[in-house]
Short mmCIF file of C-alpha atoms and ligand atoms in Angstrom, two decimals:
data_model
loop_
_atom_site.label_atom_id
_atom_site.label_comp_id
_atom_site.label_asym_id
_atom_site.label_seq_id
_atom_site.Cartn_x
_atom_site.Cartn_y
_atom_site.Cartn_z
CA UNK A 118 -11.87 -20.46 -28.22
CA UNK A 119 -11.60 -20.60 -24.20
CA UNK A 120 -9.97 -17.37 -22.95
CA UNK A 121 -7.44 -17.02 -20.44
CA UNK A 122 -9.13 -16.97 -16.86
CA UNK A 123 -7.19 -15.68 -13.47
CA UNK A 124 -8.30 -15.47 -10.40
CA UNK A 125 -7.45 -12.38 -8.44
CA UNK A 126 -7.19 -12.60 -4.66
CA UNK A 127 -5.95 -9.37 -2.85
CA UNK A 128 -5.57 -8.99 1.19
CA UNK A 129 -8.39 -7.36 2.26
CA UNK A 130 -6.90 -3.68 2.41
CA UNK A 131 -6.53 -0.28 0.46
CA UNK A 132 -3.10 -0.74 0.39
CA UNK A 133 -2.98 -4.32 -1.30
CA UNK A 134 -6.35 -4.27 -3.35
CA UNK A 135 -5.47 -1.22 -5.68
CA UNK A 136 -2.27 -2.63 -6.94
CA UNK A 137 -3.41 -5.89 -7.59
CA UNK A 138 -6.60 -3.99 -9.61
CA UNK A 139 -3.80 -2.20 -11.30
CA UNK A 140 -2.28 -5.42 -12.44
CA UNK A 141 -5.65 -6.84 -13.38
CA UNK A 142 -6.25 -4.18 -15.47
CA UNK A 143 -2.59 -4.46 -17.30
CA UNK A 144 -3.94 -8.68 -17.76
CA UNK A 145 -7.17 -7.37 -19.49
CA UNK A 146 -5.79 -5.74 -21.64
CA UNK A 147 -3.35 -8.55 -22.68
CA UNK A 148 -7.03 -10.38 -23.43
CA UNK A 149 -7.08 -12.28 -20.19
CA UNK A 150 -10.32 -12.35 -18.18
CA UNK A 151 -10.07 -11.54 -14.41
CA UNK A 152 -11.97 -12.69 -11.74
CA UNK A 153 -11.21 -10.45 -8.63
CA UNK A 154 -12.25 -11.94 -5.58
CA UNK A 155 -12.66 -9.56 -3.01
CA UNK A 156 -14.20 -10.35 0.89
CA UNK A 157 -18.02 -9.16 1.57
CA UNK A 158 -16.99 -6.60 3.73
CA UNK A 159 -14.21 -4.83 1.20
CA UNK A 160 -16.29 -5.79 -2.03
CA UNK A 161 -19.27 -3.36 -0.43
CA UNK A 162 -16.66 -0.43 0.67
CA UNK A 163 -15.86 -0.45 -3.04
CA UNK A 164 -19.20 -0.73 -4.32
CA UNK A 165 -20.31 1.82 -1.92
CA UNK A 166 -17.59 4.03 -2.61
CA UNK A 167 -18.23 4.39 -6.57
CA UNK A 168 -21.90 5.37 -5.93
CA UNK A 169 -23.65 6.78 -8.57
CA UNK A 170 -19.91 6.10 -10.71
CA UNK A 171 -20.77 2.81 -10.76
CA UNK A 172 -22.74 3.05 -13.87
CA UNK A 173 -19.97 4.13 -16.21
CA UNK A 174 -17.26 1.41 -14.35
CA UNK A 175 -15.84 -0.54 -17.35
CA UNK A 176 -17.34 -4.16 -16.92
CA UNK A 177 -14.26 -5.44 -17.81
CA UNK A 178 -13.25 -7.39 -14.55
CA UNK A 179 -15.69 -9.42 -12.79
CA UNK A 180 -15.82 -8.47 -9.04
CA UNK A 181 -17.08 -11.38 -6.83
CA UNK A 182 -16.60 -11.79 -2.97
CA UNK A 183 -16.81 -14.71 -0.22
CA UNK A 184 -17.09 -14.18 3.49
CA UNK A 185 -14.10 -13.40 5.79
CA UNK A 186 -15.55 -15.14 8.62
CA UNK A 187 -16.11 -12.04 10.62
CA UNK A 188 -19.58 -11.18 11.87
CA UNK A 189 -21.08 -7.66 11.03
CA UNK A 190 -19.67 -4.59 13.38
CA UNK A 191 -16.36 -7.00 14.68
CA UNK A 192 -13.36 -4.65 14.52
CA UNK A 193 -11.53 -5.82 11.03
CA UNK A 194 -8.51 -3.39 11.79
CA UNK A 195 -7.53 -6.26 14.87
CA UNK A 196 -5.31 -7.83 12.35
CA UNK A 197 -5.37 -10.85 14.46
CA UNK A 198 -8.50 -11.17 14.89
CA UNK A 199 -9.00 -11.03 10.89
CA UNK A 200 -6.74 -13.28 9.95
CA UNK A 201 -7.62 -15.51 12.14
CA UNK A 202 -10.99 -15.92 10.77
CA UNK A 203 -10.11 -15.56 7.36
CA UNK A 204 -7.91 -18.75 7.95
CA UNK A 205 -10.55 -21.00 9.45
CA UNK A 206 -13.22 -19.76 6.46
CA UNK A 207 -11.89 -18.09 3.56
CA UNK A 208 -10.22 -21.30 1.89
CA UNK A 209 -13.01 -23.81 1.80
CA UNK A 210 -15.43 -20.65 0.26
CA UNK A 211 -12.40 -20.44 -2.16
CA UNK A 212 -12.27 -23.92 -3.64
CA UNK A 213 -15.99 -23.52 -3.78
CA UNK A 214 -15.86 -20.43 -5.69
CA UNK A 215 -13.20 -21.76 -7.99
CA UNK A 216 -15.63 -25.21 -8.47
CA UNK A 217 -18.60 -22.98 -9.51
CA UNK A 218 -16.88 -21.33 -11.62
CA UNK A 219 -15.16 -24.22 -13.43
CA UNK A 220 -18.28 -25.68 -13.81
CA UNK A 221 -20.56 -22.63 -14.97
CA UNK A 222 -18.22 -21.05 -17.49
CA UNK A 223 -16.31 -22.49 -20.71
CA UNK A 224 -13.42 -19.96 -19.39
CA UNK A 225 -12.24 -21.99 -16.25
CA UNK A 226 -9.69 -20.64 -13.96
CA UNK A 227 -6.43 -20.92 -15.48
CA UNK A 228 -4.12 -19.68 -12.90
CA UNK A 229 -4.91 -17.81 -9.18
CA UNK A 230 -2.80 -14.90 -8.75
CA UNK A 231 -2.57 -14.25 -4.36
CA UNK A 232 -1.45 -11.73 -2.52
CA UNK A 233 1.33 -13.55 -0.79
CA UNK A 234 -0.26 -13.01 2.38
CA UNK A 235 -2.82 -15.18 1.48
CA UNK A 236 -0.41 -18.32 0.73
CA UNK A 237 -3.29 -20.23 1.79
CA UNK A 238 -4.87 -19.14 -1.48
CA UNK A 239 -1.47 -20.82 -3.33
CA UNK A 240 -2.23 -23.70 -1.62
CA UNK A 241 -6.07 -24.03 -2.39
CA UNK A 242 -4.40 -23.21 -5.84
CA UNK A 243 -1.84 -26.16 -5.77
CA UNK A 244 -4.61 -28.71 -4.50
CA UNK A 245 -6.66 -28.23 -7.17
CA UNK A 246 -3.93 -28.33 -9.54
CA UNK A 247 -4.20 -24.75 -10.65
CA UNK A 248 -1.41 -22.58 -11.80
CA UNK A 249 -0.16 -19.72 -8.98
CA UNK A 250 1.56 -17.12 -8.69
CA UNK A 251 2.22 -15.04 -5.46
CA UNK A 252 1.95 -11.07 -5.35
CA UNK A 253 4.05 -8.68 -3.12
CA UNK A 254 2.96 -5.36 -3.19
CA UNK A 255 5.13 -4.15 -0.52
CA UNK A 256 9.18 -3.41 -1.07
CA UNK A 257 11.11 -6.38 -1.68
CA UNK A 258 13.05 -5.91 1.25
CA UNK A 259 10.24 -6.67 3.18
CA UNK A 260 9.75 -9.64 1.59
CA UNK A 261 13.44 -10.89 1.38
CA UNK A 262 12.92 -9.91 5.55
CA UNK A 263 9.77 -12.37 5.93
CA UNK A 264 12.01 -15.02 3.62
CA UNK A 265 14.94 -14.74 6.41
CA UNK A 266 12.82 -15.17 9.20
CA UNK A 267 14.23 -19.17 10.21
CA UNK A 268 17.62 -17.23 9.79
CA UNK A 269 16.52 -14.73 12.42
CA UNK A 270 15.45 -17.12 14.54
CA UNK A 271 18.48 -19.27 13.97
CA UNK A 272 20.61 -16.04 14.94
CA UNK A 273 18.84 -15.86 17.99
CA UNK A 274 17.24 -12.16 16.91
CA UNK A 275 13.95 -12.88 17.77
CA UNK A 276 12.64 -15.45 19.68
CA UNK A 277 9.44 -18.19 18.55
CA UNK A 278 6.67 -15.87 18.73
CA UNK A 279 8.97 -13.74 16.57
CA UNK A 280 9.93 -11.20 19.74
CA UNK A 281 13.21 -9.39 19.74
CA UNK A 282 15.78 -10.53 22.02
CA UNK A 283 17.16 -7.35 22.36
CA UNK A 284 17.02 -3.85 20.93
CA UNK A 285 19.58 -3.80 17.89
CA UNK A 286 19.93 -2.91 14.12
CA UNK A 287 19.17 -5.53 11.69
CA UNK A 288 20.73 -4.60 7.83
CA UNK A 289 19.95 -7.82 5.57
CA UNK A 290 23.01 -6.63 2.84
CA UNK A 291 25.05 -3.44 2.47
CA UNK A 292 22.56 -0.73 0.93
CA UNK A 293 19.28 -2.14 2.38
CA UNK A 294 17.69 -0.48 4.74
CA UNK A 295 18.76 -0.67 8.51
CA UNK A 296 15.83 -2.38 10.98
CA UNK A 297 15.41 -1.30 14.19
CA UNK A 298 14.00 -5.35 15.50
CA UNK A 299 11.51 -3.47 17.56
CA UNK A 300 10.20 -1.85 13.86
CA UNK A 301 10.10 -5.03 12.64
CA UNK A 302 7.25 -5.96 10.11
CA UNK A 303 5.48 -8.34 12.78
CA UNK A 304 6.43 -6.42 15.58
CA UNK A 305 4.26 -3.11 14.76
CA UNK A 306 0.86 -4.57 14.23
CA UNK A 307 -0.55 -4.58 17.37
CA UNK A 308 -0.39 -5.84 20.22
CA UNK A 309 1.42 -9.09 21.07
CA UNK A 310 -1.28 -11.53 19.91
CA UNK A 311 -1.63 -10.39 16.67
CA UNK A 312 2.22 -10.35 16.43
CA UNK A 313 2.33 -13.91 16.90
CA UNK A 314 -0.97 -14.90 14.51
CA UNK A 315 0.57 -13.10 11.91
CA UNK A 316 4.57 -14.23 12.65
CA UNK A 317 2.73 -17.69 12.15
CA UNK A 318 1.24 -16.89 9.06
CA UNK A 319 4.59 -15.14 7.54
CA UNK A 320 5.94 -18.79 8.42
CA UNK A 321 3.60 -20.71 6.55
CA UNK A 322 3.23 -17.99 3.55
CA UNK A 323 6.96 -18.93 3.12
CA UNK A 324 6.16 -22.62 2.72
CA UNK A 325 2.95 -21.56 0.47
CA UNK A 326 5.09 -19.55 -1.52
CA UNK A 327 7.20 -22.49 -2.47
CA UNK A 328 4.58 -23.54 -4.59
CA UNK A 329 3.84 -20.55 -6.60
CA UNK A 330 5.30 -20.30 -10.43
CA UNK A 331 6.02 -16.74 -9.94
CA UNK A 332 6.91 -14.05 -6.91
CA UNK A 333 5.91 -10.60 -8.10
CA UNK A 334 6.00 -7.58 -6.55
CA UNK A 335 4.78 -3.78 -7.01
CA UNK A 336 8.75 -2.61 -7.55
CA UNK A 337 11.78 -1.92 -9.63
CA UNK A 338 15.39 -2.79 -9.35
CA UNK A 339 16.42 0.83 -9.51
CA UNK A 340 14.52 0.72 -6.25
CA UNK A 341 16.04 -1.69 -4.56
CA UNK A 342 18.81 -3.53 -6.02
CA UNK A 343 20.49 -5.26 -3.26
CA UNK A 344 17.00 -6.62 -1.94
CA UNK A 345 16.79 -8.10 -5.55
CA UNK A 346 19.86 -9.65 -5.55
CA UNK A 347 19.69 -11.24 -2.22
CA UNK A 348 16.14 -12.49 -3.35
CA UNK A 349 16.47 -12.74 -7.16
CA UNK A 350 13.22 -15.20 -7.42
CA UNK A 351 11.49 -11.81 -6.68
CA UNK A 352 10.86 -10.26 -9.65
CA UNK A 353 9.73 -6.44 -9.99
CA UNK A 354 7.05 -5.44 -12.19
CA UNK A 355 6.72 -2.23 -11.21
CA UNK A 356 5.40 1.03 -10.63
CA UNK A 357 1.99 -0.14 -11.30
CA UNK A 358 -0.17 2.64 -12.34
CA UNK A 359 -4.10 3.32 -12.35
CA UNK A 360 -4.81 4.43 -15.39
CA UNK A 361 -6.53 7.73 -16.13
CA UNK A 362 -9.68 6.86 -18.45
CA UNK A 363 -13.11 7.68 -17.32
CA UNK A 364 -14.89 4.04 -15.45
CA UNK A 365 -11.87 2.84 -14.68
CA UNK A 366 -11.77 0.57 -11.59
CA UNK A 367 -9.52 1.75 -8.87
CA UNK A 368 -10.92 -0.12 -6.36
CA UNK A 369 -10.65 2.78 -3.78
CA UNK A 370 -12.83 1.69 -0.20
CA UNK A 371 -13.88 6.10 0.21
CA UNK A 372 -15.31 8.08 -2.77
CA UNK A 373 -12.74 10.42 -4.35
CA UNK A 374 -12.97 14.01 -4.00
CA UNK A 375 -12.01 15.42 -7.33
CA UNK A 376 -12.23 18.67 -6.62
CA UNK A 377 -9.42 19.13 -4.88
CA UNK A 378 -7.64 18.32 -8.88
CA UNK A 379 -9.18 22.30 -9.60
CA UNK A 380 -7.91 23.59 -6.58
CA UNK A 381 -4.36 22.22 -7.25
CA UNK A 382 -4.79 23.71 -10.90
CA UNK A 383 -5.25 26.92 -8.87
CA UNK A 384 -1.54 26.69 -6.98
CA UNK A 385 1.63 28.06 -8.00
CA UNK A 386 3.94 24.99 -9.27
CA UNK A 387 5.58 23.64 -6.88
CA UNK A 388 3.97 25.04 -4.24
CA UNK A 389 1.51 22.47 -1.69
CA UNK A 390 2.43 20.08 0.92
CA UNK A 391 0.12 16.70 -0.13
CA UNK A 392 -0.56 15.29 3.40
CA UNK A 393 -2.10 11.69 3.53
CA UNK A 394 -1.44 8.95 5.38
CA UNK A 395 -3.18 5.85 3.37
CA UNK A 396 -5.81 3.83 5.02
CA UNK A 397 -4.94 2.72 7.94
CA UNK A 398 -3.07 5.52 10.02
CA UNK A 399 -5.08 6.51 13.16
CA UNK A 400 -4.73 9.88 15.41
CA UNK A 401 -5.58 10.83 18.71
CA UNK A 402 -6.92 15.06 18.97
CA UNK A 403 -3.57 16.23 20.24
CA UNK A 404 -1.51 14.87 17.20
CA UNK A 405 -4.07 16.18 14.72
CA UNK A 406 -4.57 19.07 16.40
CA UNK A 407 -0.74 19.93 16.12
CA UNK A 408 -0.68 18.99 12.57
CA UNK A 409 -3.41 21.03 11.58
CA UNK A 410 -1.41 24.17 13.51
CA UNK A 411 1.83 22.92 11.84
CA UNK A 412 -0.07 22.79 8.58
CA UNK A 413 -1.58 26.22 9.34
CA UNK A 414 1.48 27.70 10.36
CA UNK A 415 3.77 27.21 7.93
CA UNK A 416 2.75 29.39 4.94
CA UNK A 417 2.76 26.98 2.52
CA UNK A 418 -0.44 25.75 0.57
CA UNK A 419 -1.78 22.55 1.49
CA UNK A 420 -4.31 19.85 0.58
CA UNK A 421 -4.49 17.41 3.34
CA UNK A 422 -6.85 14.14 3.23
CA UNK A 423 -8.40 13.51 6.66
CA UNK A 424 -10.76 10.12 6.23
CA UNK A 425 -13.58 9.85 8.37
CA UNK A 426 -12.22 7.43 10.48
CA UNK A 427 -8.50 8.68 10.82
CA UNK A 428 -9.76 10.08 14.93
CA UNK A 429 -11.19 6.78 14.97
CA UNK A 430 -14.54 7.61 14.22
CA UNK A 431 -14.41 10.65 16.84
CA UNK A 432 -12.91 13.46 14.72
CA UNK A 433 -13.86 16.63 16.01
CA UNK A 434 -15.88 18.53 13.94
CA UNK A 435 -16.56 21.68 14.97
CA UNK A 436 -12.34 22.04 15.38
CA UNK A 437 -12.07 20.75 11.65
CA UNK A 438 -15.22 23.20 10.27
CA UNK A 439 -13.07 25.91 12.11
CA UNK A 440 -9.37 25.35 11.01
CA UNK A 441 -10.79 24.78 7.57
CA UNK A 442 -12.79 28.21 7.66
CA UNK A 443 -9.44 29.56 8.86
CA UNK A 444 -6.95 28.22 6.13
CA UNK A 445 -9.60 28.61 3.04
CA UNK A 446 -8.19 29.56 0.60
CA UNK A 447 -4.88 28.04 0.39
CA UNK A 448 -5.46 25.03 2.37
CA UNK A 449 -8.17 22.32 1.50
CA UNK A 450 -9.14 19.23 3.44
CA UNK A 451 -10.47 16.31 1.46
CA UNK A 452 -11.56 12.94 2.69
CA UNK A 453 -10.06 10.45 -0.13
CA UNK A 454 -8.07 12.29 -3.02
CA UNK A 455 -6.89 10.64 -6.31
CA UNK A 456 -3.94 10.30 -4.81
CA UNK A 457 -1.64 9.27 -8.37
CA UNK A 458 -3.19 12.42 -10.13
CA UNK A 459 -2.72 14.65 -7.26
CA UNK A 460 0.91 13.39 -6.64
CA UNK A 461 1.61 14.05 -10.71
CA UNK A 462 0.17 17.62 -10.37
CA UNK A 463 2.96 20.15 -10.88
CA UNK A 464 2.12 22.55 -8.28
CA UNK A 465 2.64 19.37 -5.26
CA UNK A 466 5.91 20.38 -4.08
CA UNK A 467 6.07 17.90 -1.18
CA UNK A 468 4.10 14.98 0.33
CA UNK A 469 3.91 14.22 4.35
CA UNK A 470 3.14 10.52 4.11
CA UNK A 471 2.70 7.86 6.21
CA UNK A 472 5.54 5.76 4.05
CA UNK A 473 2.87 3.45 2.71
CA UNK A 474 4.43 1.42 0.27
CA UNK A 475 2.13 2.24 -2.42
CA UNK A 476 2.43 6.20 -1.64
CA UNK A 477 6.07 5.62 -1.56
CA UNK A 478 5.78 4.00 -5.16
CA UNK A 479 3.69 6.72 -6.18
CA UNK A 480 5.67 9.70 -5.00
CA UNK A 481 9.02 8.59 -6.33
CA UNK A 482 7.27 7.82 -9.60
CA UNK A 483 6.27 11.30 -9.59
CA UNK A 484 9.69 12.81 -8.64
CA UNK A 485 7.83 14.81 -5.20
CA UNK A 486 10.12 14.79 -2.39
CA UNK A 487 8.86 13.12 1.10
CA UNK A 488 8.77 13.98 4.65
CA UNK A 489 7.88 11.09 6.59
CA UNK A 490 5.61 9.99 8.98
CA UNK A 491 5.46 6.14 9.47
CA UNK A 492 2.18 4.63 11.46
CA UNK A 493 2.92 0.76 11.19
CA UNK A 494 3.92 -2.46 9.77
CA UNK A 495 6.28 -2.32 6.89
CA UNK A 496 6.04 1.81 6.93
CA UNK A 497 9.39 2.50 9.33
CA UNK A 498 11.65 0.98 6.74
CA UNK A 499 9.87 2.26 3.92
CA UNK A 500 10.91 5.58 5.73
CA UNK A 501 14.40 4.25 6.19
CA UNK A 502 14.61 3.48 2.14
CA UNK A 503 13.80 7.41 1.43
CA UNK A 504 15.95 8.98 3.65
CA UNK A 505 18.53 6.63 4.04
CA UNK A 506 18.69 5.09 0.60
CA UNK A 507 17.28 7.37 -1.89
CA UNK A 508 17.96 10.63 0.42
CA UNK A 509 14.72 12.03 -1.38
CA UNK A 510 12.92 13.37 2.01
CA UNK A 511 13.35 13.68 5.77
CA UNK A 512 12.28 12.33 8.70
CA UNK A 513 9.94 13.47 11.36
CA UNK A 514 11.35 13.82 14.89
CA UNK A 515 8.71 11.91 16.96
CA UNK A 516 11.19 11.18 19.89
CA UNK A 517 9.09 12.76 21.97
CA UNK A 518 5.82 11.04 21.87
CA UNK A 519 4.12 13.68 19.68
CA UNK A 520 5.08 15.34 16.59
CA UNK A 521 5.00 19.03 17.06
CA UNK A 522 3.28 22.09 14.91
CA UNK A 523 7.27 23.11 15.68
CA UNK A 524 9.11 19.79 13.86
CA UNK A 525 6.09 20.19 11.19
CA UNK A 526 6.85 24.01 10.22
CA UNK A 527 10.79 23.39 10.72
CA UNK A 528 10.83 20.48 8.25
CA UNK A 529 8.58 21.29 5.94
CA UNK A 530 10.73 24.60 4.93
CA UNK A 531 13.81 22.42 4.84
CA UNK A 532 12.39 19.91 2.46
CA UNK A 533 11.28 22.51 0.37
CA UNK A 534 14.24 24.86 0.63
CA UNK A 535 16.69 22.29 -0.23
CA UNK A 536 16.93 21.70 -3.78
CA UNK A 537 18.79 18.40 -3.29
CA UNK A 538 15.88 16.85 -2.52
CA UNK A 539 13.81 17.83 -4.90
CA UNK A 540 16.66 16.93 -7.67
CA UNK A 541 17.40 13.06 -6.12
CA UNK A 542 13.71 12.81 -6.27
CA UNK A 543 13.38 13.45 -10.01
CA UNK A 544 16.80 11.09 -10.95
CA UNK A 545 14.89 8.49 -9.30
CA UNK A 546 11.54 9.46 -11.00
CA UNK A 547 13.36 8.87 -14.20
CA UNK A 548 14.56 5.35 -13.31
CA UNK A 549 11.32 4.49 -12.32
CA UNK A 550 9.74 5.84 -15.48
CA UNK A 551 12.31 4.20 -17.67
CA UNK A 552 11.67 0.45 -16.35
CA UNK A 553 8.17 0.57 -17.35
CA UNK A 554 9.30 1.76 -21.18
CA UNK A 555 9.05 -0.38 -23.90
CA UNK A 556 12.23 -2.24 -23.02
CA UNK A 557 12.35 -1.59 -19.44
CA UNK A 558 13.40 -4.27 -16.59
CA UNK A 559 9.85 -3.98 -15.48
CA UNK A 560 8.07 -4.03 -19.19
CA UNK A 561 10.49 -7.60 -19.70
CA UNK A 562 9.44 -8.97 -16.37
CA UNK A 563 5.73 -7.94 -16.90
CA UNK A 564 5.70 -9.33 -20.59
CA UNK A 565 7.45 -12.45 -19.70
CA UNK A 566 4.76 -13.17 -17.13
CA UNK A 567 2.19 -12.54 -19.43
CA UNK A 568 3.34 -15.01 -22.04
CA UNK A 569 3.74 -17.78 -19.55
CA UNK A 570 0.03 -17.53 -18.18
CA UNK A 571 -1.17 -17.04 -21.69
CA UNK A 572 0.76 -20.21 -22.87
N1 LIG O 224 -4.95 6.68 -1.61
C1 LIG O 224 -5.84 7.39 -2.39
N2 LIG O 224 -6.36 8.53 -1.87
C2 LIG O 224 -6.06 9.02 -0.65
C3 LIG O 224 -5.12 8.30 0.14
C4 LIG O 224 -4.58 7.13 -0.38
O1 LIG O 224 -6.16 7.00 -3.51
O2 LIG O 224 -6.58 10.06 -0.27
C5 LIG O 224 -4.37 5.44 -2.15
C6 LIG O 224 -2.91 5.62 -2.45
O3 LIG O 224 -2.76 6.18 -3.74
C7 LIG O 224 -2.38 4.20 -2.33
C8 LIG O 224 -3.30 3.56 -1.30
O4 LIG O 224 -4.45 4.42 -1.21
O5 LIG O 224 -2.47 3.54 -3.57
C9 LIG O 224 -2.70 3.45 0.08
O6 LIG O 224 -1.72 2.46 0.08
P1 LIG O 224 -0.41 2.59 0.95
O7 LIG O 224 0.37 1.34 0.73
O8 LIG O 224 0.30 3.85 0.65
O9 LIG O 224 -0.93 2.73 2.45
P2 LIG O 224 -1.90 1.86 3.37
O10 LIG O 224 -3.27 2.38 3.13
O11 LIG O 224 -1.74 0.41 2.96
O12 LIG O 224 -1.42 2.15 4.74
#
């Protein structure tokens, strides 16, 4: 008997392939086969990045990967730029793929499941009369946002290219999160011509998504109720979770530093600032340089993750090889961590994040309390939602240009001093535990998703 066969398309990111490997995983083990269709360039990151792990990786999803139209060595964090060229090549390769495979194997594709970024991917879907469904694995908010956009416009908020008339608050319902429109989603990606490819694309994924059988997205309603109710066809199946068996595919683009797992072990509970700041966050010297002496300063244990690339590519050395020397032992720099493990670790007191919407998952699901330090895109409201909304962390004061060793020291002891925070966090930890129980809003959702694209 023919199995079950999805195709898995992510957006070619950290922050949007490791959920939708997380929900792969959950469809394997439901007995559907997964085809995860990643671009060259990300496929070898990940490949690269499980080095000699690769030989215990569970074979259990087939990774396969098509061009995204970008030559070698062109700069794939110009977000214009990318999408561009994924536009003009990616869908053609697509239906190709999908032929190939239709024609090779008894198991043909029985549904594509897209990152709803990629509604051209729904689209490829719907002309060849394939099942879709759309993934979100961002808040819902942001979502319900990119849904309202015609309103915006309508309103006279932002203008065609999806420019703010004017500096104001947007707040989509009572208890969402308030907007500044010059944080807006499309607004923060930069520059003004990759604001307008992508304000284009947001456009026509809202037509694509029209298609699609199901919107899903990487949340709960304990999360965010009012964004749920103002877009009930979104429905949360969240927090998605890695799981912690040995070859299990993360899909992580940098090698993971475990060691930093026996450090923790080595911490009094409760006790280290987690610093990271996802994939994408970049710094010049000064602003590292004043969060290393923040870090250094404020006599507090830390484990900070400073990728390669976060100076872009010009990270000085010989000032890291020092500070570290100086703060051994009870602060430890690593270059990727496993970030759900270290989050669950008891001695993590706090995490200074970059509001990533899969940290921000990921340290509410482990009860840690936040302070916030937002880069781009969707990461300002994200910051909005947990001290706003939640009230499970504070912000950082980065009114004047740079954040200061002085803000760092100063907040970090009130985060940590302040029990309130620290209780909020775990009420909310709860919730989001208990919707992923047998019976839970997100176990219903999940299981009634999995009957329909096993029927
Ligand atoms: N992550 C990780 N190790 C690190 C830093 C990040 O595994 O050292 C993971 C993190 O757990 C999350 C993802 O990378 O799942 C980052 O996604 P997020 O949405 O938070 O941020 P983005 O990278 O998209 O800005």
């Amino acid at each position: 008997m023919s199995k079950t066969h999805i195709l898995a398309i992510p957006y070619p990111a950290q922050g949007h392939v490791i959920p939708l490997m997380e929900l792969s995983h959950e469809l394997v083990k439901h007995g559907i086969k997964v085809t995860f269709v990643n671009t060259d360039f990300t496929h070898n990151q990940i490949t690269k990045a499980l080095g000699e792990e690769k030989g215990v990786v569970d074979n259990e999803i087939q990774l396969v990967s098509i061009p995204d139209g970008l030559e070698d060595g062109e700069d794939r964090n110009d977000l214009g730029k990318l999408t561009e060229a994924i536009l003009k090549d990616m869908p053609m390769k697509l239906e190709m793929l999908i032929e190939d495979i239709n024609k090779s194997s008894s198991n043909k594709i029985t549904c594509v499941v897209a990152d709803e970024s990629f509604g051209w991917a729904l689209e490829v879907a719907n002309n060849m009369r394939i099942r879709s469904v759309a993934f979100w694995p961002a808040s819902a908010s942001m979502l319900a946002l990119a849904f309202r956009v015609q309103q915006l416009l309508d309103d006279g908020i932002i203008d065609s290219d999806g420019t703010p008339t004017k500096d104001g608050i947007i707040q989509l319902a009572p208890m969402m999160p308030s907007m500044k429109t010059k944080e807006l989603l499309w607004t923060c990606l930069g520059g003004f011509t990759a604001q307008k490819i992508i304000f284009d694309l947001m456009r026509r994924n809202n037509k694509a998504v029209e298609v699609a059988d199901w919107i899903i997205c990487n949340s709960t309603y304990d999360h965010e109720p009012a964004a749920f109710a103002l877009a009930p066809e979104i429905l949360p199946i969240g927090p998605l979770h890695a799981c912690n068996h040995v070859g299990y595919l993360a899909g992580n683009f940098w090698p993971e530093d475990s060691t930093c797992l026996n450090w923790l072990d080595q911490q009094p509970n409760n006790s280290v600032i987690y610093v990271a700041f996802g994939s994408y966050t970049v710094f010049d010297h000064n602003q590292l340089q004043e969060l290393a002496l923040g870090l250094e300063l404020s006599s507090k244990p830390f484990l900070w993750v400073v990728r390669s690339d976060i100076n872009n590519n010009e990270i000085n050395h010989k000032f890291l090889r020092e500070f570290e020397d100086r703060v051994s032992p009870y602060g430890k720099v690593v270059q990727w961590a496993p970030q759900q493990k270290v989050l669950s670790h008891p001695s993590v007191a706090c995490f200074l994040s970059h509001c990533g919407w899969n940290s921000t998952m990921e340290g509410t699901t482990s009860g840690v309390p936040f302070l916030c330090w937002p880069y781009f895109a969707d990461q300002f409201v994200n910051e909005a939602y947990i001290c706003d909304i939640w009230k499970v962390g504070l912000r950082l004061d980065r009114s004047g240009g740079i954040i200061t060793r002085e803000e760092v020291i100063y907040k970090i002891k009130q985060v940590v001093h302040d029990e309130k925070f620290k209780a909020r966090a775990l009420e909310l930890k709860e919730l989001a535990i208990n919707s992923v129980k047998e019976g839970g809003s997100s176990t219903k959702n999940l299981s009634n998703f999995i009957d329909w694209i096993k029927a």
